[in-house]
mmCIF file of C-alpha atoms and ligand atoms in Angstrom:
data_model
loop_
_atom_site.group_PDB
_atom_site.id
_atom_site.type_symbol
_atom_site.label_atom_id
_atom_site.label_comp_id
_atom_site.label_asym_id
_atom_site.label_seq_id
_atom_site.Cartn_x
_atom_site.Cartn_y
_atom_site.Cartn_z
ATOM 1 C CA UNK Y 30 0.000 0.000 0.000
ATOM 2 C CA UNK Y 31 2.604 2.563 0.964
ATOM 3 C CA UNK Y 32 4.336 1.856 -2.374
ATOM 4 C CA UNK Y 33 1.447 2.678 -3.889
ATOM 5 C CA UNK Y 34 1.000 5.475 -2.278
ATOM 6 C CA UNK Y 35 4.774 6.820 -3.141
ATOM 7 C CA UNK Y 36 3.888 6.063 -7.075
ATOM 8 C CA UNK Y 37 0.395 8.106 -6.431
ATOM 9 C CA UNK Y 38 2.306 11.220 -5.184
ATOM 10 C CA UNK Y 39 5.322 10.894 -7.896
ATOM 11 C CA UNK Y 40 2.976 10.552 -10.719
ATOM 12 C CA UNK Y 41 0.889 13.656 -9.154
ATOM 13 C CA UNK Y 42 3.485 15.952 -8.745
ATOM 14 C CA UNK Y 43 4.912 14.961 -12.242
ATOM 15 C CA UNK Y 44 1.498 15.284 -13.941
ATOM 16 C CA UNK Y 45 0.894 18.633 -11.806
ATOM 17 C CA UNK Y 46 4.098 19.790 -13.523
ATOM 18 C CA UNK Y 47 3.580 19.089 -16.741
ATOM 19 C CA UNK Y 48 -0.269 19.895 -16.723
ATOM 20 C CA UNK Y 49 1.040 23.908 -15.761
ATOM 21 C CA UNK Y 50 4.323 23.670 -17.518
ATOM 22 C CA UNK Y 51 6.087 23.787 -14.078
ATOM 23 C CA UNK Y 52 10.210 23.815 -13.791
ATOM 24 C CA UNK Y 53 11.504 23.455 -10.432
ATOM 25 C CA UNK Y 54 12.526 26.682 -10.160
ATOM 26 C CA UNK Y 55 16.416 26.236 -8.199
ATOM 27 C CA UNK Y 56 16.493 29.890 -7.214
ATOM 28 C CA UNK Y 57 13.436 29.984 -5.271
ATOM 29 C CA UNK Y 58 14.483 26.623 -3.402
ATOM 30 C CA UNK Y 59 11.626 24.935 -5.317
ATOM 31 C CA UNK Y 60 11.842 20.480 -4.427
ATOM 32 C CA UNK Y 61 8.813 19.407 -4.318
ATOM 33 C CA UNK Y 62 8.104 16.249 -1.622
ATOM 34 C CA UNK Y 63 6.725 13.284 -2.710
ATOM 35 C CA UNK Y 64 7.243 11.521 0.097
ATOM 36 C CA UNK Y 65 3.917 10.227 1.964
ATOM 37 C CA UNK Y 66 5.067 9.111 5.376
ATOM 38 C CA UNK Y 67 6.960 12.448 5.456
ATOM 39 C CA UNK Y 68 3.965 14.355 4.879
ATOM 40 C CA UNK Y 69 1.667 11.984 7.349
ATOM 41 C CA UNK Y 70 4.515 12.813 9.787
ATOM 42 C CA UNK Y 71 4.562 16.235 9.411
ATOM 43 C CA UNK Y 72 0.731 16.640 9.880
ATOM 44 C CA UNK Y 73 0.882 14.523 12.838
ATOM 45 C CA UNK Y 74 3.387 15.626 15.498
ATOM 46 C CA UNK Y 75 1.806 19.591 14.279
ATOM 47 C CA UNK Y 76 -1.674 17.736 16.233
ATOM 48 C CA UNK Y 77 -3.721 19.936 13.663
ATOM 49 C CA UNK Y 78 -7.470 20.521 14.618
ATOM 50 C CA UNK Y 79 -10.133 22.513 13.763
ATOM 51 C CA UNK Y 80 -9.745 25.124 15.825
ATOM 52 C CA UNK Y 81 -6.114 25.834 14.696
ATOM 53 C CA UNK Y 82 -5.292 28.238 11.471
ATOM 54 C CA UNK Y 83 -2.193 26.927 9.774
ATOM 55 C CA UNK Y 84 0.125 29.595 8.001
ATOM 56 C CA UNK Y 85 2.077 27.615 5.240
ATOM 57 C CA UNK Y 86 5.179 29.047 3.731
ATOM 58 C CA UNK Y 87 5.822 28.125 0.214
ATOM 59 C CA UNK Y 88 3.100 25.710 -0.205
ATOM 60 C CA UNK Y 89 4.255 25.253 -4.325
ATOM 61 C CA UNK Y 90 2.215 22.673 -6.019
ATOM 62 C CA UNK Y 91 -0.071 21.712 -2.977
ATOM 63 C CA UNK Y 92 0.977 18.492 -1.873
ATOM 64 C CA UNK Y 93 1.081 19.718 1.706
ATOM 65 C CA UNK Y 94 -1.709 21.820 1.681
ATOM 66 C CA UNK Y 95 -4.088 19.056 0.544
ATOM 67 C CA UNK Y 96 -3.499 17.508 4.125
ATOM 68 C CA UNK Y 97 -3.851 20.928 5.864
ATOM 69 C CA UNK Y 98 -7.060 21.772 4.609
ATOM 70 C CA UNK Y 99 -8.455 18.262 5.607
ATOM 71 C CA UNK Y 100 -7.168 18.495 9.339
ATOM 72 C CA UNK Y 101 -7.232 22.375 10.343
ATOM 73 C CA UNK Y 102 -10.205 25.223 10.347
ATOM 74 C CA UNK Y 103 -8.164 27.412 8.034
ATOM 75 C CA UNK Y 104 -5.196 27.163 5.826
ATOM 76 C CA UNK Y 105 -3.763 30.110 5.051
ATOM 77 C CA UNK Y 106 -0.821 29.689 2.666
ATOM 78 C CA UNK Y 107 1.914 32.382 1.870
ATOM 79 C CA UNK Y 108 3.815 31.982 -1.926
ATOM 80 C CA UNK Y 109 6.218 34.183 -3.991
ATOM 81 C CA UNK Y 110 5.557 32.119 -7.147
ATOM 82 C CA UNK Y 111 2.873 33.652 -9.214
ATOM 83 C CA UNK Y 112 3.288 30.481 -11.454
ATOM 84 C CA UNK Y 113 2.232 28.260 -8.408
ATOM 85 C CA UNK Y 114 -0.575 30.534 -7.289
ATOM 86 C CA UNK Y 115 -2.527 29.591 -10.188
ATOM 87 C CA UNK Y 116 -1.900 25.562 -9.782
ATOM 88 C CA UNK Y 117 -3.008 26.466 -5.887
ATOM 89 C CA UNK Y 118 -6.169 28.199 -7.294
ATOM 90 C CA UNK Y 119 -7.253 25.950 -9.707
ATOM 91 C CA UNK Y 120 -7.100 22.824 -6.952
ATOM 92 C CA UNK Y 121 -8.290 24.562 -3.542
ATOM 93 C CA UNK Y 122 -10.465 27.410 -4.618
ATOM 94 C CA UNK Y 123 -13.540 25.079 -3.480
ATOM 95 C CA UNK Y 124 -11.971 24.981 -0.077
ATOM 96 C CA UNK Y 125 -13.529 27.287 1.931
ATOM 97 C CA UNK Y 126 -11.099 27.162 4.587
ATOM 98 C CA UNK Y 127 -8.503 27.657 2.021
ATOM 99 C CA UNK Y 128 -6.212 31.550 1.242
ATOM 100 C CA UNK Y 129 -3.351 32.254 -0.381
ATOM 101 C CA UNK Y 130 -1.231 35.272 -0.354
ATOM 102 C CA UNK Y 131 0.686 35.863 -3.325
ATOM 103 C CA UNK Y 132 4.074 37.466 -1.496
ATOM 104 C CA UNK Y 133 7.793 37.231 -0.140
ATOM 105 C CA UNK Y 134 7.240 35.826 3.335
ATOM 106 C CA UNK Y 135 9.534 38.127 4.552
ATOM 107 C CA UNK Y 136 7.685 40.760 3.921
ATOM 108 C CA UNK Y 137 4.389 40.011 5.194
ATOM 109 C CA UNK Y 138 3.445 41.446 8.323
ATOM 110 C CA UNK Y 139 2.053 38.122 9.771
ATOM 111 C CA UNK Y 140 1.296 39.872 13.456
ATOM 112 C CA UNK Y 141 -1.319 41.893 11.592
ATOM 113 C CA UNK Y 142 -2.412 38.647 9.575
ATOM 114 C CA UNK Y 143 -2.569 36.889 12.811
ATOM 115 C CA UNK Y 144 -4.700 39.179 14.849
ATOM 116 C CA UNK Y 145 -7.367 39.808 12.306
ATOM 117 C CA UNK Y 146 -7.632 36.090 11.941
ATOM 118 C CA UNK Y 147 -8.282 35.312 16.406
ATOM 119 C CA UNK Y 148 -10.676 38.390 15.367
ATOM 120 C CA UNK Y 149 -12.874 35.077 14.556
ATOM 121 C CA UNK Y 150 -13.502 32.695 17.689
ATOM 122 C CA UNK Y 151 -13.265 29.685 15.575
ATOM 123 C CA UNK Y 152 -9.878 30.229 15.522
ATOM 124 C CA UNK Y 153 -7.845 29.428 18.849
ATOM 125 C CA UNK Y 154 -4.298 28.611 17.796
ATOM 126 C CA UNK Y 155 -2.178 29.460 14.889
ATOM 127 C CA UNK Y 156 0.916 27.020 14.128
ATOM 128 C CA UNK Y 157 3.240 27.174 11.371
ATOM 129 C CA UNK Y 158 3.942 24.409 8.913
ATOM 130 C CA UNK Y 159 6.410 24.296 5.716
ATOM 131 C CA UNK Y 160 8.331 22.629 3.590
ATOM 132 C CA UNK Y 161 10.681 25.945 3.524
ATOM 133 C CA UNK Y 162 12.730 26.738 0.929
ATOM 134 C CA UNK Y 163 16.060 27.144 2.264
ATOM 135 C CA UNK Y 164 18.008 29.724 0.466
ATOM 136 C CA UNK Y 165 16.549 31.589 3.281
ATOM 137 C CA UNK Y 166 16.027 29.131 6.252
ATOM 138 C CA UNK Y 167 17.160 31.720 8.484
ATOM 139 C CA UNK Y 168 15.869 34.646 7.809
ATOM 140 C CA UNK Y 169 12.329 33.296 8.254
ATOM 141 C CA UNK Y 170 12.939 30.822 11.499
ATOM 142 C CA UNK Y 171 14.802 34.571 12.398
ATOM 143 C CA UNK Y 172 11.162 36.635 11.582
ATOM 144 C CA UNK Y 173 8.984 33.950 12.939
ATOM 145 C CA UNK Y 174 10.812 34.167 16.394
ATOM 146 C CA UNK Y 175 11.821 37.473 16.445
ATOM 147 C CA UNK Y 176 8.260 39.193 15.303
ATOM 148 C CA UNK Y 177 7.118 37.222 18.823
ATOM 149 C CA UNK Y 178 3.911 36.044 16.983
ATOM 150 C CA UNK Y 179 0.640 34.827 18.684
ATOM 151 C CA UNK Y 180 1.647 30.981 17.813
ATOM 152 C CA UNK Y 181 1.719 27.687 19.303
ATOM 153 C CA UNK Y 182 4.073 26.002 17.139
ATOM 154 C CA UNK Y 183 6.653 25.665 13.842
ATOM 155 C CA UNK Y 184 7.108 22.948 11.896
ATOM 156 C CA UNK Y 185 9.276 23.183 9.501
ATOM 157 C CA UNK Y 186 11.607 20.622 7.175
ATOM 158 C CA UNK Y 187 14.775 22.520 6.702
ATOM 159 C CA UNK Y 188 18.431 21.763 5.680
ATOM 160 C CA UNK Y 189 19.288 19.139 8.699
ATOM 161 C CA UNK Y 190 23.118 20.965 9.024
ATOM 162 C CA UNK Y 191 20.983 24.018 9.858
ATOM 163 C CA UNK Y 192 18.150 22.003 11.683
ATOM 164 C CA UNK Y 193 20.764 20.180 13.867
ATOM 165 C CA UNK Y 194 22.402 23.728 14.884
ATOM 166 C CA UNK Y 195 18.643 24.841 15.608
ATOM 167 C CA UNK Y 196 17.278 22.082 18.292
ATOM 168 C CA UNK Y 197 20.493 22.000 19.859
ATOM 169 C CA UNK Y 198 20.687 22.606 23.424
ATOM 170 C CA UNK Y 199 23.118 25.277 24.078
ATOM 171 C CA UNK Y 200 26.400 23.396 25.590
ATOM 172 C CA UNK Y 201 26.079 21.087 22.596
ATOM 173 C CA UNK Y 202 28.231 20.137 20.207
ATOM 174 C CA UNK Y 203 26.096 21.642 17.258
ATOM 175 C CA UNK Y 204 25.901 24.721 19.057
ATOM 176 C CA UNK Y 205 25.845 28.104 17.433
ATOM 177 C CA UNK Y 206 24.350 31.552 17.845
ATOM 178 C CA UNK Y 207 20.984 30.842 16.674
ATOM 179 C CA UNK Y 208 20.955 27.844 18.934
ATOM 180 C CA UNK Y 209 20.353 30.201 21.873
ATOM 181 C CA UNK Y 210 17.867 31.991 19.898
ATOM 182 C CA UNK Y 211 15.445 28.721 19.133
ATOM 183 C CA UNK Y 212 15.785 27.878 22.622
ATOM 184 C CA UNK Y 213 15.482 31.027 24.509
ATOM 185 C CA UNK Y 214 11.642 31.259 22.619
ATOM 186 C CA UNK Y 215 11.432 27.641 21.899
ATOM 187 C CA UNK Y 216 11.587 24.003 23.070
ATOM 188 C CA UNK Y 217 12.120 22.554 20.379
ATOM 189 C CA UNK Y 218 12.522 18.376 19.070
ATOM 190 C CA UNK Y 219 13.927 16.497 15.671
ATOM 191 C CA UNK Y 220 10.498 14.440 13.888
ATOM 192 C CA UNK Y 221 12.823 12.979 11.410
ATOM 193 C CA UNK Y 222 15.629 12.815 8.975
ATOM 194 C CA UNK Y 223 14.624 12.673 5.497
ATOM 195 C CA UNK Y 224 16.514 11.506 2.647
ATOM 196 C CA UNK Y 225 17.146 13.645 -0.676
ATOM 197 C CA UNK Y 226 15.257 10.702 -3.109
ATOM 198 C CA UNK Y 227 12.119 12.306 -1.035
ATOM 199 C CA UNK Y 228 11.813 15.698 -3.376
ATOM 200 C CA UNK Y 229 11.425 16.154 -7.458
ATOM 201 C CA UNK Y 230 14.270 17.551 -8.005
ATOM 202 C CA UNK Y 231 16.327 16.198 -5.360
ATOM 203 C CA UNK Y 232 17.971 18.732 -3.086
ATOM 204 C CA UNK Y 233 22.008 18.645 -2.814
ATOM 205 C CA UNK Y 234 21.457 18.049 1.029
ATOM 206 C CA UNK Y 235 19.847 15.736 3.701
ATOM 207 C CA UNK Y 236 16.922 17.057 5.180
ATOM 208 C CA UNK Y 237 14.955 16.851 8.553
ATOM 209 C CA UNK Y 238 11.782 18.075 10.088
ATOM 210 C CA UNK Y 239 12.058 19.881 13.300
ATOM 211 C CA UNK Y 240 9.225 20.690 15.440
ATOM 212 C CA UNK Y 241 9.486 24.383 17.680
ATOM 213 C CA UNK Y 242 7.112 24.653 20.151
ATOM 214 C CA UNK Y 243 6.920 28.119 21.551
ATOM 215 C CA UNK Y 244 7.282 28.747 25.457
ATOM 216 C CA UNK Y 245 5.047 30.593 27.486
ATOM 217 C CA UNK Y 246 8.037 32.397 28.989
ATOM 218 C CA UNK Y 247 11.568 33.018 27.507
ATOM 219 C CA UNK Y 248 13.895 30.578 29.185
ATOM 220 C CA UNK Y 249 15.243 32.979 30.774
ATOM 221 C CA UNK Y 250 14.387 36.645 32.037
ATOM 222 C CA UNK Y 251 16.144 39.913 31.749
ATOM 223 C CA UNK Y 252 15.473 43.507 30.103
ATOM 224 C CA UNK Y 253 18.470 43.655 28.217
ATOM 225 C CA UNK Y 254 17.538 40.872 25.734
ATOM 226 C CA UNK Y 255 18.839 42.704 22.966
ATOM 227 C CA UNK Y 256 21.797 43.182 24.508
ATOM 228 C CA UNK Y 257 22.367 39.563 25.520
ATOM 229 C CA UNK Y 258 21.806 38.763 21.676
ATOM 230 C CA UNK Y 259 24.773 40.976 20.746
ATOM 231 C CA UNK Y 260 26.712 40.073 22.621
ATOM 232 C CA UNK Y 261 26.134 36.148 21.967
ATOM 233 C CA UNK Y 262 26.268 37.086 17.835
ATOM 234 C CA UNK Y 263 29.556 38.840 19.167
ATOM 235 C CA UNK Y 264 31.041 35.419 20.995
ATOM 236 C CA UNK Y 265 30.315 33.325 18.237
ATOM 237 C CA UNK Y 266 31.552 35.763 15.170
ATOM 238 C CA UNK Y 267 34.909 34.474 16.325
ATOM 239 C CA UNK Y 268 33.936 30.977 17.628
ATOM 240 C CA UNK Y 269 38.122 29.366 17.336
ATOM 241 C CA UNK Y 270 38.863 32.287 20.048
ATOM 242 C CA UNK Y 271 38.409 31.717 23.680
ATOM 243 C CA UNK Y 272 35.043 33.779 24.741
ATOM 244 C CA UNK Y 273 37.529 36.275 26.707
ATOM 245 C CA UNK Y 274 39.128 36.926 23.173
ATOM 246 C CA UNK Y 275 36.198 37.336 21.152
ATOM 247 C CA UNK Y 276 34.268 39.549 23.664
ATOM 248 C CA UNK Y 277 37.736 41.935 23.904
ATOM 249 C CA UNK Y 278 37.894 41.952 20.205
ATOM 250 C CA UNK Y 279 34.317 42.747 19.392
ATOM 251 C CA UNK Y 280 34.821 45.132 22.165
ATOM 252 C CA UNK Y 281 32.075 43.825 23.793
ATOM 253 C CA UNK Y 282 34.525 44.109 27.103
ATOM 254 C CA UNK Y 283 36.088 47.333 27.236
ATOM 255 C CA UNK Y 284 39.352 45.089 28.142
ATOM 256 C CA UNK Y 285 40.820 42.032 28.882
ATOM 257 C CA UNK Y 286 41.012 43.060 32.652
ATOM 258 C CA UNK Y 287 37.305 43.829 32.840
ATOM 259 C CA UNK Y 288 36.387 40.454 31.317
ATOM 260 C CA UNK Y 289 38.425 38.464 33.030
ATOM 261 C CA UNK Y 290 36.943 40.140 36.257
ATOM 262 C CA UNK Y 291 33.757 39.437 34.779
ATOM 263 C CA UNK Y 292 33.814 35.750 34.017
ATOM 264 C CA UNK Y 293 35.335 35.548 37.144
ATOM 265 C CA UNK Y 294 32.335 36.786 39.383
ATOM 266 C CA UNK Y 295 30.247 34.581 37.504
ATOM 267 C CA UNK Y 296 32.645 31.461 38.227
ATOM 268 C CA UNK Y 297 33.332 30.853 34.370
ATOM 269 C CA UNK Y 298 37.032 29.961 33.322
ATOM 270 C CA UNK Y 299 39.354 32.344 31.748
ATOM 271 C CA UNK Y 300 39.591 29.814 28.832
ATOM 272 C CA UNK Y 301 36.121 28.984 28.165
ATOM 273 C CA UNK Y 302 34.798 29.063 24.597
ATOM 274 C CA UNK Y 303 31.238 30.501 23.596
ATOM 275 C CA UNK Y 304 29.505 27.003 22.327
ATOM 276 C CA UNK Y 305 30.338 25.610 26.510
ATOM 277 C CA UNK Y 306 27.842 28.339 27.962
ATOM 278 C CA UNK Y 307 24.303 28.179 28.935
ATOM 279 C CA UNK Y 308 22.208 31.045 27.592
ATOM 280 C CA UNK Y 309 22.049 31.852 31.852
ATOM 281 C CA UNK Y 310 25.439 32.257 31.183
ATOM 282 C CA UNK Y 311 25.015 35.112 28.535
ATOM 283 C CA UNK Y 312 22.350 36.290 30.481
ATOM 284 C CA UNK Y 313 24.402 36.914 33.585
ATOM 285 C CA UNK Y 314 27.104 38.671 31.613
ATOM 286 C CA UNK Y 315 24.665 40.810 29.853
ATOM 287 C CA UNK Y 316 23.864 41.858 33.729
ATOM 288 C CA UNK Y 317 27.394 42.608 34.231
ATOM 289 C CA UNK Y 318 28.155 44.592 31.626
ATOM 290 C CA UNK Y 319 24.547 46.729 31.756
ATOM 291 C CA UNK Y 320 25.340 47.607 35.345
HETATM 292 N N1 LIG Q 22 5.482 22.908 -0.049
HETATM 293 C C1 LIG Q 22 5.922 22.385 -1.319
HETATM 294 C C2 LIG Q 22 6.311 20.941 -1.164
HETATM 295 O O1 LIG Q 22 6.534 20.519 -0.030
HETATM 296 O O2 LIG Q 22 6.396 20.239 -2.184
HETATM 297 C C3 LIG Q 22 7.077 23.224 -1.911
HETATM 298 C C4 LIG Q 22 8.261 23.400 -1.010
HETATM 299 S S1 LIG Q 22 9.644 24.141 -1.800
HETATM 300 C C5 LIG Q 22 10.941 23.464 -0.833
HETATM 301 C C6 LIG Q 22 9.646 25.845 -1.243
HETATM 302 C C7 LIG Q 22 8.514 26.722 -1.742
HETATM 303 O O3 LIG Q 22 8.708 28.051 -1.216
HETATM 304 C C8 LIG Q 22 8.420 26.894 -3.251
HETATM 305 O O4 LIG Q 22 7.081 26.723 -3.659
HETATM 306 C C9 LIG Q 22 8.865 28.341 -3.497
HETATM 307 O O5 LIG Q 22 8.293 28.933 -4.657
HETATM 308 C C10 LIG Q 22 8.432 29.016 -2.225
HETATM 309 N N2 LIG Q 22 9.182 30.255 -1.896
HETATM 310 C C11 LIG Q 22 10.463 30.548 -2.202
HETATM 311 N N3 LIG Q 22 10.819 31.745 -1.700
HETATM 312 C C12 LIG Q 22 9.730 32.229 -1.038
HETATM 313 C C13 LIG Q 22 9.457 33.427 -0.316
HETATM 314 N N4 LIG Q 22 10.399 34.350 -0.152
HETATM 315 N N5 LIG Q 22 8.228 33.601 0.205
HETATM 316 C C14 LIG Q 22 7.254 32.652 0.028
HETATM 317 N N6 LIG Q 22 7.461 31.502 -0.636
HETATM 318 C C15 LIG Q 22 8.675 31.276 -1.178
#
């Protein structure tokens, strides 16, 4: 049955393409899954009902959004390819759960989006699903965090270099800057690793879905949050260097003196490097430094 299944959604997505005259296009991260048991895993661990609204980013030819629209009380999906918006129309325009916004994802203002939609009681959560296209991973897992949106969750299938560095827990070996990011809003957990034979055309890289599930608080709590994210971009912009280094030569301490009197308040050694800190670690030097 499930080899069925994979034919169904190959022969789909192939007919789909040639039906609209569709190339993948490589600039706009365009790999289209035809995978089913990806897909069935995705929609599970998001635990879609219908009281949620799902926002999907880059929804392409559909093959996601058919599932969405079965499971959740609205779909809302978000697309930069004109060319796709049509194929989109032409299959889900009966929906009436179903809308599309033609538009860079990084420029929607999805706060605004959000609030008009809990205008409606019907609507109780908002979660985020995609299939992203990652020429700009980042930059959106960067907007959906940093806009602090009115949602529960993200699911997203990324790059799995960038998704390991993501669900890290700071201390890790995979640790980076954004890894105190994700986890300062987020608690987040890997679904699965997903091989490259899974997408028409296949991507150059292994992929994995990564669930986010947004806190209630921040893990941890100061003012100066800003602050504490410089100064963690700052640690890591030089991540061979001891911490002490980096911090002097981003001038993030005024000098060597002052952070070594710093780290050693806080009982951290002279010779520690960035990735071995907890983000209370960053927290309490932001504190230091503020004072
Ligand atoms: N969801 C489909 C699937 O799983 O088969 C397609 C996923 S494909 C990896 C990424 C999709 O994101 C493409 O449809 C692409 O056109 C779209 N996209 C690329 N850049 C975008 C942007 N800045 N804003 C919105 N969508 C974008």
């Amino acid at each position: 049955m499930k080899g069925n299944h994979m034919e169904n959604i190959v022969e789909e997505t192939k007919s789909l393409m040639k039906k609209y005259h569709i190339k993948a296009n490589k600039s706009l991260g365009q790999n289209f899954l035809i995978n089913d048991e990806v897909i069935e895993n995705i929609v599970n661990c998001s635990r879609i009902t219908k009281e949620d609204m799902i926002i999907e980013i880059g929804p392409g030819l559909g093959t996601l959004t058919k599932h969405l629209l079965d499971k959740a009380g609205k779909v809302l999906c978000i697309e930069l390819d004109t060319k796709m918006i049509r194929i989109l129309e032409d299959r889900f325009s009966d929906y009436e759960n179903f809308e599309i916004i033609n538009e860079d994802v990084l420029k929607v203002n999805l706060n605004e989006i959000i609030k008009k939609n809990k205008e409606n009681p019907k609507t109780k959560n908002v979660k985020i699903v995609a299939n992203l296209p990652y020429y700009i991973t980042t930059p959106i897992i960067m907007k959906l965090l940093e806009e602090k949106l009115d949602i529960e969750s993200i699911t997203v299938m990324i790059q799995k270099e960038v998704a390991d560095r993501l669900i890290e827990i700071p201390g890790g070996k995979n640790t980076g800057a954004i890894t105190y990011t994700v986890y300062y809003y987020c608690e987040s957990e890997k679904i699965m690793e997903v091989p490259n034979s899974s997408f028409i055309p296949e991507p150059e890289v292994t992929s994995e879905v990564i669930k986010m599930n947004l806190r209630k608080e921040p893990a941890v709590h100061l003012e100066q949050t800003k602050v504490m994210f410089m100064i963690i971009k700052s640690a890591f912009m030089q991540r061979r260097k001891t911490l002490l280094n980096a911090l002097v030569n981003t001038k993030v301490f005024m000098s060597k003196e002052e952070g070594m009197e710093i780290l050693r308040k806080l009982n951290l050694d002279e010779n520690i490097r960035a990735e071995k800190l907890s983000i209370q670690d960053f927290a309490n030097i932001t504190k230091l430094i503020c004072k």
